[in-house]
Tab-separated table of C-alpha atoms and ligand atoms in Angstrom:
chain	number	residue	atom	x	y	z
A	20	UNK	CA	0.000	0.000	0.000
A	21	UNK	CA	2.505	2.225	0.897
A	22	UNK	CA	4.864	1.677	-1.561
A	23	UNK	CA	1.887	2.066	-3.817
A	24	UNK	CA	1.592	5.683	-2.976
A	25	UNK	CA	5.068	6.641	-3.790
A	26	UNK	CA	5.035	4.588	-6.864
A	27	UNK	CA	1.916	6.730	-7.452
A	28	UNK	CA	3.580	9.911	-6.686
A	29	UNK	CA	5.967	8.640	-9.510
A	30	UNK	CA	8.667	7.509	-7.211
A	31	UNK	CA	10.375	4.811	-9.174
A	32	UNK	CA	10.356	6.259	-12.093
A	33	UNK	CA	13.336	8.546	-11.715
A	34	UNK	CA	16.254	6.740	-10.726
A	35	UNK	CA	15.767	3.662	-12.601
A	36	UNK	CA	18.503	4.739	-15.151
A	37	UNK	CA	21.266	2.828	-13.377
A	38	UNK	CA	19.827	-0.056	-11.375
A	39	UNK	CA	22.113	-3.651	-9.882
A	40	UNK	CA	19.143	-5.995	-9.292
A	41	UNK	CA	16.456	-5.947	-6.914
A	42	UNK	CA	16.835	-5.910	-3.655
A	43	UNK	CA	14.636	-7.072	-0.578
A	44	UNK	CA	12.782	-5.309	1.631
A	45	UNK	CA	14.900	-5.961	5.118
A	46	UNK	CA	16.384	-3.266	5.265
A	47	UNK	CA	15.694	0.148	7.400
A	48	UNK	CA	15.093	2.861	5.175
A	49	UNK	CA	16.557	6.747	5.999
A	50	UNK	CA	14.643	9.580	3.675
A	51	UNK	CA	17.664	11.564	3.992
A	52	UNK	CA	20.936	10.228	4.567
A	53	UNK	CA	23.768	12.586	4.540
A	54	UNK	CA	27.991	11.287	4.298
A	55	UNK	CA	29.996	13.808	6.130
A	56	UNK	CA	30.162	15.135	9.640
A	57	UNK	CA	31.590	18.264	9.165
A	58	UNK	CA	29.883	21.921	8.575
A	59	UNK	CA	28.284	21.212	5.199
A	60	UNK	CA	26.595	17.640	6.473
A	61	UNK	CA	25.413	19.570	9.759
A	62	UNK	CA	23.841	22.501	8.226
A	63	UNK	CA	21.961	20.506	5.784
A	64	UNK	CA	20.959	17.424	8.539
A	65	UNK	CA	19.756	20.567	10.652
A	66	UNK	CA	17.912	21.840	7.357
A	67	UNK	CA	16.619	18.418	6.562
A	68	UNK	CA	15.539	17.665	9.750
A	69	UNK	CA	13.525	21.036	9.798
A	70	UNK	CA	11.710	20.359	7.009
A	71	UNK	CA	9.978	17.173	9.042
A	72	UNK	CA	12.118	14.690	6.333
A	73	UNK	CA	13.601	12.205	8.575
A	74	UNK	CA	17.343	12.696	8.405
A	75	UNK	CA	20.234	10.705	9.623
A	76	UNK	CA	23.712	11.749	9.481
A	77	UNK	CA	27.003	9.280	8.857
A	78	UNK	CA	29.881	11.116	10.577
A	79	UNK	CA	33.001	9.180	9.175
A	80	UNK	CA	35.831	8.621	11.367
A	81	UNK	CA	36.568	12.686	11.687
A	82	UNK	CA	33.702	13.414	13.394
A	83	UNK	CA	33.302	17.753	12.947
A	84	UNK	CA	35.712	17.395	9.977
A	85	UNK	CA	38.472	19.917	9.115
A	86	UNK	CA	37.287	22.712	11.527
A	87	UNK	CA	37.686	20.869	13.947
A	88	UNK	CA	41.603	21.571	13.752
A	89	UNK	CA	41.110	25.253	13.793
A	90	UNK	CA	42.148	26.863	16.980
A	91	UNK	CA	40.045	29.963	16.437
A	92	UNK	CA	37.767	30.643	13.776
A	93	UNK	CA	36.800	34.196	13.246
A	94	UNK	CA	35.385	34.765	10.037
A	95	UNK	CA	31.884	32.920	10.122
A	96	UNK	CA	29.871	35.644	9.559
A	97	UNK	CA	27.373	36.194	12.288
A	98	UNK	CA	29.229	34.666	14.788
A	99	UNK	CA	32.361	35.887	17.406
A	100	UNK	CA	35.343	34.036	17.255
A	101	UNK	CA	35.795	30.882	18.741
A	102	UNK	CA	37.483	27.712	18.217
A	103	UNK	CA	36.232	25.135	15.292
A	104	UNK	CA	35.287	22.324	17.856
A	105	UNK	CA	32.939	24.791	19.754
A	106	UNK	CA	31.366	25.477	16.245
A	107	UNK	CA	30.581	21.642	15.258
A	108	UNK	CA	29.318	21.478	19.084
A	109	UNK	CA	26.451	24.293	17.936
A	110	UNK	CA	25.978	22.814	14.748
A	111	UNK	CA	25.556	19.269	16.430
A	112	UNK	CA	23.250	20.618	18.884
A	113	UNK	CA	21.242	22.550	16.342
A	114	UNK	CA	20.600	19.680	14.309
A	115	UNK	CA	19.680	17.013	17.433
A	116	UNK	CA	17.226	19.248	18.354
A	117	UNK	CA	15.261	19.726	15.292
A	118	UNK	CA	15.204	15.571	14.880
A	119	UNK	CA	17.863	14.735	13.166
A	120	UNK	CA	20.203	11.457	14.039
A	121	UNK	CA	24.007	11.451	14.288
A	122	UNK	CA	26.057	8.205	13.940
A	123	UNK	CA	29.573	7.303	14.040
A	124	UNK	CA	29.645	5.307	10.748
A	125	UNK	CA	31.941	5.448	7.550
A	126	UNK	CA	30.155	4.640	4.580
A	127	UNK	CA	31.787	2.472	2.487
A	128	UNK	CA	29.903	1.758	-0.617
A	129	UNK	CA	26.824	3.307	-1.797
A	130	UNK	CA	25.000	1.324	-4.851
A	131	UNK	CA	21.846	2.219	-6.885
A	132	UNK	CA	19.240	-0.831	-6.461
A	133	UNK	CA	16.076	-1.285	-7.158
A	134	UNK	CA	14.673	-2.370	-4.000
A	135	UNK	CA	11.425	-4.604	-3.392
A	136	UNK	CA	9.308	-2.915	-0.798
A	137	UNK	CA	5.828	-3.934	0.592
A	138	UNK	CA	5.972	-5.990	-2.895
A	139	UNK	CA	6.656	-2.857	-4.942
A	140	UNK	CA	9.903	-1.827	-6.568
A	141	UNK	CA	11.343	2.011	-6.158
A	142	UNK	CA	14.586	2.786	-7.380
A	143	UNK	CA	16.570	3.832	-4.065
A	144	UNK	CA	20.453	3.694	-2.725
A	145	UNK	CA	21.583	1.044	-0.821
A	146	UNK	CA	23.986	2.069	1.779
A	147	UNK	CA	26.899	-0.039	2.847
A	148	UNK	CA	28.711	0.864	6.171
A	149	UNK	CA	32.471	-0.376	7.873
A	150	UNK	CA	30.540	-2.102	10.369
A	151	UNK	CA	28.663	-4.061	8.332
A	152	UNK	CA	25.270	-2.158	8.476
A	153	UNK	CA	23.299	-1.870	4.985
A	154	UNK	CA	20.141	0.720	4.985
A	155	UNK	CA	18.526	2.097	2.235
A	156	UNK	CA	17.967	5.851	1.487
A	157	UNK	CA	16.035	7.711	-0.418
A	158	UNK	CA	17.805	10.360	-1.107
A	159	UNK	CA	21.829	11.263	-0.125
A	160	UNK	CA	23.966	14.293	0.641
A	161	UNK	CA	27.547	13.557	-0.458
A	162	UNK	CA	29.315	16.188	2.532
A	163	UNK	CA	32.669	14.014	2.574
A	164	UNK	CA	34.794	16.822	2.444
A	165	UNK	CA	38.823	17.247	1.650
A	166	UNK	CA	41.969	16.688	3.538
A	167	UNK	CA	44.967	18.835	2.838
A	168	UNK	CA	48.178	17.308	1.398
A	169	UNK	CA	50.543	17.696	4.136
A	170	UNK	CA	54.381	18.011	4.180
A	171	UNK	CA	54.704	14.766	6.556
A	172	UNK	CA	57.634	16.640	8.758
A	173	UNK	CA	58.587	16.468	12.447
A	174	UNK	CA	56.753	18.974	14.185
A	175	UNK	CA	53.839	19.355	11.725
A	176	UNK	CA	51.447	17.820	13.613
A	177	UNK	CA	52.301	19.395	16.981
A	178	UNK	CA	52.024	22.366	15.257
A	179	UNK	CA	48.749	21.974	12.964
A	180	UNK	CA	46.609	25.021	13.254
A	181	UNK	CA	48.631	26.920	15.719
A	182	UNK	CA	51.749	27.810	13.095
A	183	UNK	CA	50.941	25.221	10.391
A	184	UNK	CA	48.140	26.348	8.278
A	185	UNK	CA	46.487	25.524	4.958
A	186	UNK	CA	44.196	28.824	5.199
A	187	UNK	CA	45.196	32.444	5.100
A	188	UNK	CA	41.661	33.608	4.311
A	189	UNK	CA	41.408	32.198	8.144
A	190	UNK	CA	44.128	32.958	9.469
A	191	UNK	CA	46.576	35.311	8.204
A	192	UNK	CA	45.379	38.083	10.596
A	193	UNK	CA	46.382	36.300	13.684
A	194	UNK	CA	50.254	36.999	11.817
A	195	UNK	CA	49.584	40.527	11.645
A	196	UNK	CA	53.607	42.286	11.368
A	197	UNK	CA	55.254	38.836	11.883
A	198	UNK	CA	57.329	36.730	9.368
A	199	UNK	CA	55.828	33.995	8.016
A	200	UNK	CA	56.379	31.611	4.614
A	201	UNK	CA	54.293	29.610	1.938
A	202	UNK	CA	55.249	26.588	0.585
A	203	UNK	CA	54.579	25.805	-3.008
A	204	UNK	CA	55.468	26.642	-6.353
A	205	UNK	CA	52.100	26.756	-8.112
A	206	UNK	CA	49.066	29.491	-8.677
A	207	UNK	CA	47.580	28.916	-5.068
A	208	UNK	CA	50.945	29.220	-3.287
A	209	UNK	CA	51.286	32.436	-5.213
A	210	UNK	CA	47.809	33.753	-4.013
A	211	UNK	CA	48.649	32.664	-0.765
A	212	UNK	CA	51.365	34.969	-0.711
A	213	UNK	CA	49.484	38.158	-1.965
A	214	UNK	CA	47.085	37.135	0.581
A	215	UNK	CA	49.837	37.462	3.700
A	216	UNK	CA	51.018	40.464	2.121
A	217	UNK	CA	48.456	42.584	3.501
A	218	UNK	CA	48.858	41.299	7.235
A	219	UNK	CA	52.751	40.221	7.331
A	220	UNK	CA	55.754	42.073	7.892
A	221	UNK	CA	57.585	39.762	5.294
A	222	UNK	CA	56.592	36.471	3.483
A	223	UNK	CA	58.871	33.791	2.013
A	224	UNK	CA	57.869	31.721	-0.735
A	225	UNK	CA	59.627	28.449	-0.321
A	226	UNK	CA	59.807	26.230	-3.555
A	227	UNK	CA	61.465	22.730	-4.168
A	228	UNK	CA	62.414	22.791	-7.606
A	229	UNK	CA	64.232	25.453	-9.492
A	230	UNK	CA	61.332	27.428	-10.925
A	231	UNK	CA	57.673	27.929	-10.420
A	232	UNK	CA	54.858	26.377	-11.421
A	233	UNK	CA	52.741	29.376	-11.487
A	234	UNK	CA	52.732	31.780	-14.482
A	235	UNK	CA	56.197	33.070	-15.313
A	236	UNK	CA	54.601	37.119	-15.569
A	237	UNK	CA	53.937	36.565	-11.534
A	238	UNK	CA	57.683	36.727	-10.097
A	239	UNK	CA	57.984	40.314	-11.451
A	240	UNK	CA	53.929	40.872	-9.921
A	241	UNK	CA	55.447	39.570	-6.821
A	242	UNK	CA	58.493	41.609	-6.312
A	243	UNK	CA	56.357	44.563	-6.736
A	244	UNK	CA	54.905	44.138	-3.469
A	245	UNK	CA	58.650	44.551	-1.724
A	246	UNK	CA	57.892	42.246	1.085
A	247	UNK	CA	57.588	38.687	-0.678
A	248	UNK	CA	60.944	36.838	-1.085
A	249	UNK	CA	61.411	33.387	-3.276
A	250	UNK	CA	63.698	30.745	-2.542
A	251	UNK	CA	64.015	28.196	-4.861
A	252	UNK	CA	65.543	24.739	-4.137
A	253	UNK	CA	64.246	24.526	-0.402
A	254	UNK	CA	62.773	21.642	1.513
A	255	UNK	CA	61.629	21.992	4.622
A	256	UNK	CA	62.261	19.452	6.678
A	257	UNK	CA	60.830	20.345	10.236
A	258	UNK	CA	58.948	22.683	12.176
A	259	UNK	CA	60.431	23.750	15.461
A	260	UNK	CA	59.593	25.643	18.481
A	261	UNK	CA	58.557	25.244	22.050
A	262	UNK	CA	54.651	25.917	22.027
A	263	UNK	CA	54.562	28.339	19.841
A	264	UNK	CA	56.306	28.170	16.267
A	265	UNK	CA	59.990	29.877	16.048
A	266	UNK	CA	60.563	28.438	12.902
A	267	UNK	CA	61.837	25.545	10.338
A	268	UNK	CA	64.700	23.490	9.486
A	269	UNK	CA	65.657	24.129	5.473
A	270	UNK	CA	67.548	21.590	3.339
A	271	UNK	CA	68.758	23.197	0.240
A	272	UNK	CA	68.126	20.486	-2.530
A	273	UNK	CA	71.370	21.280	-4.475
A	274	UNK	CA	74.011	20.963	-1.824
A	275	UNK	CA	71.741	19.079	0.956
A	276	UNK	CA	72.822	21.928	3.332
A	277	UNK	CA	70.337	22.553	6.579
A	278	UNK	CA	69.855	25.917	7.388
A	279	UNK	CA	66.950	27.486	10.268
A	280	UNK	CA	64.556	30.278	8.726
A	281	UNK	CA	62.819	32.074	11.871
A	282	UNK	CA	59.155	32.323	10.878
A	283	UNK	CA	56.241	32.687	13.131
A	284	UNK	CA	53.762	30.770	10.569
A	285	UNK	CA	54.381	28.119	7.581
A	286	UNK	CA	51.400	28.261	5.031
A	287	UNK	CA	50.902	24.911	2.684
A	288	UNK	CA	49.532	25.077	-0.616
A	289	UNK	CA	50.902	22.159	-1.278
A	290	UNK	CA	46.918	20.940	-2.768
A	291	UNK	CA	44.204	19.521	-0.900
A	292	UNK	CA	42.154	16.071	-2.030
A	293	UNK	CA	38.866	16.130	-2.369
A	294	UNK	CA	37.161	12.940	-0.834
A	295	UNK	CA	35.463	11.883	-3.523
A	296	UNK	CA	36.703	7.859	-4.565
A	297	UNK	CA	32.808	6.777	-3.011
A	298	UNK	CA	30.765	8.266	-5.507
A	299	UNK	CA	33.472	8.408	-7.971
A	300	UNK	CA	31.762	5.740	-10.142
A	301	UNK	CA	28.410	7.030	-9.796
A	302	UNK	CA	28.486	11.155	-10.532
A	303	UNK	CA	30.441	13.138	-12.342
A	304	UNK	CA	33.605	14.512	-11.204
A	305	UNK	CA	35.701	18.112	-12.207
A	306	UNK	CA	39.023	17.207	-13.426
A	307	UNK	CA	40.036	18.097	-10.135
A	308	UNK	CA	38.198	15.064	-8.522
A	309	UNK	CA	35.335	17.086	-7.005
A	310	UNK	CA	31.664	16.436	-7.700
A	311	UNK	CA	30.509	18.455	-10.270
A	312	UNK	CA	27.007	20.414	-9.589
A	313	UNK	CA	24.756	20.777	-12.381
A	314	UNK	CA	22.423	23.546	-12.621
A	315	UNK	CA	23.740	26.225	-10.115
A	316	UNK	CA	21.756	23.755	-7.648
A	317	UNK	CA	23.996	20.753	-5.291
A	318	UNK	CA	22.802	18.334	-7.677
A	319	UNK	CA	25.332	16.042	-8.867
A	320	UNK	CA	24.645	14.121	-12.022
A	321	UNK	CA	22.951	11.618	-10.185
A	322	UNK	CA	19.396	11.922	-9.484
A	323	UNK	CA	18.752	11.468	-5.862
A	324	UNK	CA	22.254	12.298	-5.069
A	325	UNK	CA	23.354	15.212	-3.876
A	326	UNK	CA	26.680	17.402	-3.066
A	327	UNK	CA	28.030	20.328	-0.483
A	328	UNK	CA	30.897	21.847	1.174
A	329	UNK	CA	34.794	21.265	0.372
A	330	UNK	CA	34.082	17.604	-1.975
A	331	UNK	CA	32.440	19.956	-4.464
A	332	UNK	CA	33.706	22.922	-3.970
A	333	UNK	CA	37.579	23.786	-5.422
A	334	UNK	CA	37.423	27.297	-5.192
A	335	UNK	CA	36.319	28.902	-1.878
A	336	UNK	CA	36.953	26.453	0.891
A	337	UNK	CA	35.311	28.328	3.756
A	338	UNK	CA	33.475	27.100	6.316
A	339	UNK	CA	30.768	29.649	5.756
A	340	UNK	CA	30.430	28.277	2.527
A	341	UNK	CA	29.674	24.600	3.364
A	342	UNK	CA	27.102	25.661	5.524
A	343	UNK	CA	25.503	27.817	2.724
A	344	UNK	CA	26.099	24.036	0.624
A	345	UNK	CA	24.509	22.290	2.921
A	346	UNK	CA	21.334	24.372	3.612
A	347	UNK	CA	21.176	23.966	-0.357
A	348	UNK	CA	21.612	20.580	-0.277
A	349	UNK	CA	19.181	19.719	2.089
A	350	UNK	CA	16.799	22.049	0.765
A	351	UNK	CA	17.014	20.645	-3.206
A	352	UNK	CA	16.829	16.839	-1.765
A	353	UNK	CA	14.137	17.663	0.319
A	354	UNK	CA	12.725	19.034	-3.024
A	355	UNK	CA	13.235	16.453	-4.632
A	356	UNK	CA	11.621	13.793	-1.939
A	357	UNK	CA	8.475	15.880	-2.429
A	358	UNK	CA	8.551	15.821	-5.934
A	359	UNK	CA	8.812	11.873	-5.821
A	360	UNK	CA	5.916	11.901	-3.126
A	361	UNK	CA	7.690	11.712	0.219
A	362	UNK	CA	5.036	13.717	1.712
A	363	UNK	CA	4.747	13.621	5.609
A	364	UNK	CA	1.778	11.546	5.648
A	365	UNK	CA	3.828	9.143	3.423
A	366	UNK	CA	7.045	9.393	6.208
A	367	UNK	CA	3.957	8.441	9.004
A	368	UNK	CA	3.280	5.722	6.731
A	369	UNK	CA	6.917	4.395	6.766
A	370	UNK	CA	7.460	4.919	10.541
A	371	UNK	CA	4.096	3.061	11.298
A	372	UNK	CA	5.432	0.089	8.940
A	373	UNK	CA	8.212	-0.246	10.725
A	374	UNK	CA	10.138	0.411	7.781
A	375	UNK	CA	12.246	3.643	9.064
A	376	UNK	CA	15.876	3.035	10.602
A	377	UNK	CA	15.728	3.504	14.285
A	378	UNK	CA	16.892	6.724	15.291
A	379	UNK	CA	18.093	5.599	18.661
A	380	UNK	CA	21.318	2.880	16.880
B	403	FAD	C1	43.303	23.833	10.060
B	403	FAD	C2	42.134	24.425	9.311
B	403	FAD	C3	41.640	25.650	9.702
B	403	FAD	C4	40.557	26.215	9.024
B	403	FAD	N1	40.100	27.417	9.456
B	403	FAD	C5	39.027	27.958	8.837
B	403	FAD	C6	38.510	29.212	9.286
B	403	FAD	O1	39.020	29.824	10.223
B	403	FAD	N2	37.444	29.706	8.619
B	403	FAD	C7	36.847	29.064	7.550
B	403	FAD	O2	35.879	29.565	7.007
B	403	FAD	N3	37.326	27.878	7.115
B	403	FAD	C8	38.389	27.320	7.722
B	403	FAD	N4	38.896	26.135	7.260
B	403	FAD	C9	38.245	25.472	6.131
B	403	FAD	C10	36.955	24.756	6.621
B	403	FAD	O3	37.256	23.988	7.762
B	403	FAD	C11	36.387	23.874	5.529
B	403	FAD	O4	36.141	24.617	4.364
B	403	FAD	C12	35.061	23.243	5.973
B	403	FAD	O5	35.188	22.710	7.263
B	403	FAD	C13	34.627	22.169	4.986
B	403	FAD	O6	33.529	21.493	5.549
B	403	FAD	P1	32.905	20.176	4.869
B	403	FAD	O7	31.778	19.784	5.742
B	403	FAD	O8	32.670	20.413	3.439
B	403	FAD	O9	34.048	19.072	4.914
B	403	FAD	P2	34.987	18.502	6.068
B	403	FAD	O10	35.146	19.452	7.177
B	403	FAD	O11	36.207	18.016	5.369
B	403	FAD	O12	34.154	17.255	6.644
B	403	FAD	C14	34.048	16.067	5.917
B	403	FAD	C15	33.299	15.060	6.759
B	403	FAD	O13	33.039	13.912	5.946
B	403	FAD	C16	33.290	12.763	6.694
B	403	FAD	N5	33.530	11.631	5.778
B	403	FAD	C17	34.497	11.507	4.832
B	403	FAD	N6	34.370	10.317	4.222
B	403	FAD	C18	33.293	9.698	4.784
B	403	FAD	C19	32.663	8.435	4.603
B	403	FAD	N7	33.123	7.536	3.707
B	403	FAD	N8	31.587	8.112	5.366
B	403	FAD	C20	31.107	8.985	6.276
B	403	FAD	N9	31.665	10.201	6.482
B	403	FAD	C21	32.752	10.533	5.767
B	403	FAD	C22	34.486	13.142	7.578
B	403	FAD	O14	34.612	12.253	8.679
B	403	FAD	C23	34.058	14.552	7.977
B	403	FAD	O15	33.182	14.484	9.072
B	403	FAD	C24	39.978	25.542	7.927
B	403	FAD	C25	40.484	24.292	7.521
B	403	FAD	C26	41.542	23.722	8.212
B	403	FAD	C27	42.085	22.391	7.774
């Protein structure tokens, strides 16, 4: 009967493109399942959740993602500055209260299927987990995120987000009048630099190889600014300092010589991957490995499926932008539920066939 309404409401119809056999019916079903714990996932569980669309949210194994490792955050608009883990605390909170569930899984594998239900077939994801769980969902939120290529050094670690950083938009004002250096040789170490410019007293570019990456017409753009130095051939090769950062160990690549450079901050644009491999076979990607968005919407090329915050998003990287992702996200799959007849009476239907995945596990 129920399934009957939804196939009514032309449910099926839409994802049956790309279907691997027909499933049974065992298996707890989520309306909205969203991948990714961080800002993008919470703003859109919280959005989700709002819009009466039961919504559960697979964390992953860095529960709060990136911002989590940001020791002050001061440029969410809106709100004063605190550290990242106090954010994902509010955003947590938010989205709890308005219904939605949070679990520590890590999705593993997320197939197309056409499921039997009630003795009708819908064309639905089935969602695999590392612990063995399998649920189906309606419709998914792909918030997975990126993780920044790091240097792998002594002392990077002890020093990530209080001296190591990936983001001056976030945090080249805490540098104000200090030294501090970049490494990388391509287009975003460049803009990286211009970006310290404006707070630093001086800023070394520090490059492996013996030229740049970036456009050749930059070096003379850079020395304009009178502050930015280049040195070609370095490697660092650790981060030093007692609590705070007083600088890094250099090996020059030519002569394998060490030398100390006294900074107060090392910036890496050394790239960031987007954490895209589980949908890679299932939406289409930029040639950068993100999900691509069609439309000017978060849909990804797969209908049902949809995309926010840093694993679609090259460009911008903020945490303020995620969250404006995920409110987007949530609001085009809740959308799209509606358009395929997930209307509230149909979610009482589900819950009172004992079909829904139990909030509480
Ligand atoms: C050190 C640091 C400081 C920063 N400071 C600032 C700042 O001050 N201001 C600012 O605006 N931005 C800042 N940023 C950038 C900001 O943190 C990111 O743009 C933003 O957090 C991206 O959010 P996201 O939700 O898209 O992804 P992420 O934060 O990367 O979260 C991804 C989530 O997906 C989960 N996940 C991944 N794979 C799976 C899977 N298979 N199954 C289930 N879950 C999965 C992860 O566990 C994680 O919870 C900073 C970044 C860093 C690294």
């Amino acid at each position: 009967m129920l399934m009957r309404v939804l196939l009514l409401a032309g449910f099926c119809g839409l994802v049956c493109q790309k279907s691997y056999g027909v499933h049974d019916a065992q298996k707890k079903v989520i309306p909205l399942l969203i991948v990714g714990g961080g800002v993008a996932g919470l703003s859109a569980a919280e959005y989700g959740s709002r819009a009466h669309i039961p919504t559960v949210l697979f964390t992953g194994e860095k529960r709060g993602g990136q911002i989590i490792d940001a020791l002050e955050v001061e440029n969410i608009p809106g709100l004063p500055s605190q550290p990242g883990i106090a954010i994902i605390d509010r955003l947590e909170e938010q989205a709890l209260t308005f219904g939605a569930a949070i679990v520590e899984e890590v999705v593993t594998e997320i197939v197309p299927v056409t499921a039997d239900i009630l003795g009708e077939k819908a064309s639905i994801f089935l969602v695999k987990t590392a612990s063995g769980r399998e649920v189906y969902a309606l419709a998914i939120i792909i918030a997975t995120g990126a993780s920044q290529r790091r240097l792998e050094v002594p002392g990077e670690e002890e020093f990530w987000g209080n001296g190591v950083h990936t983001c001056p938009r976030c945090d080249a004002l805490f540098y104000k009048g200090q030294d501090v250096a970049v490494v990388g040789g391509g287009d975003t170490a460049v803009e990286y630099a211009e970006m310290l410019a404006a707070y630093a007293n001086k800023v070394i570019m520090l490059i492996h190889s013996p030229a740049m990456r970036a456009n050749p017409h930059v070096e003379s753009r850079l020395r304009k600014y009178g502050i930015i130095e280049v040195m070609y051939h370095q490697q660092v090769v650790k981060i030093m300092g007692t609590r705070r950062m007083q600088g890094i160990e250099l090996e020059d690549m030519r002569t394998g010589e060490r030398s100390f450079l006294p900074i107060a901050a090392l910036f890496l644009a050394i790239g960031h991957e987007p954490t895209t491999s589980l949908v890679s076979s299932l939406v289409d990607l930029t040639p950068t490995g993100h999900i691509l968005l069609t439309k000017r919407t978060q849909e990804t090329s797969y209908p049902g499926m949809f995309a926010a915050g840093d694993a679609a998003d090259s460009r911008y990287r903020q945490a303020g932008v995620a969250a404006g992702d995920g409110i987007k996200a949530a609001l085009d799959a809740v959308q799209y539920l509606h358009d395929q007849g997930m209307t509230e009476h149909v979610m009482r239907n589900l819950r009172s066939a004992g079909m829904l995945f139990n909030f509480d596990t």
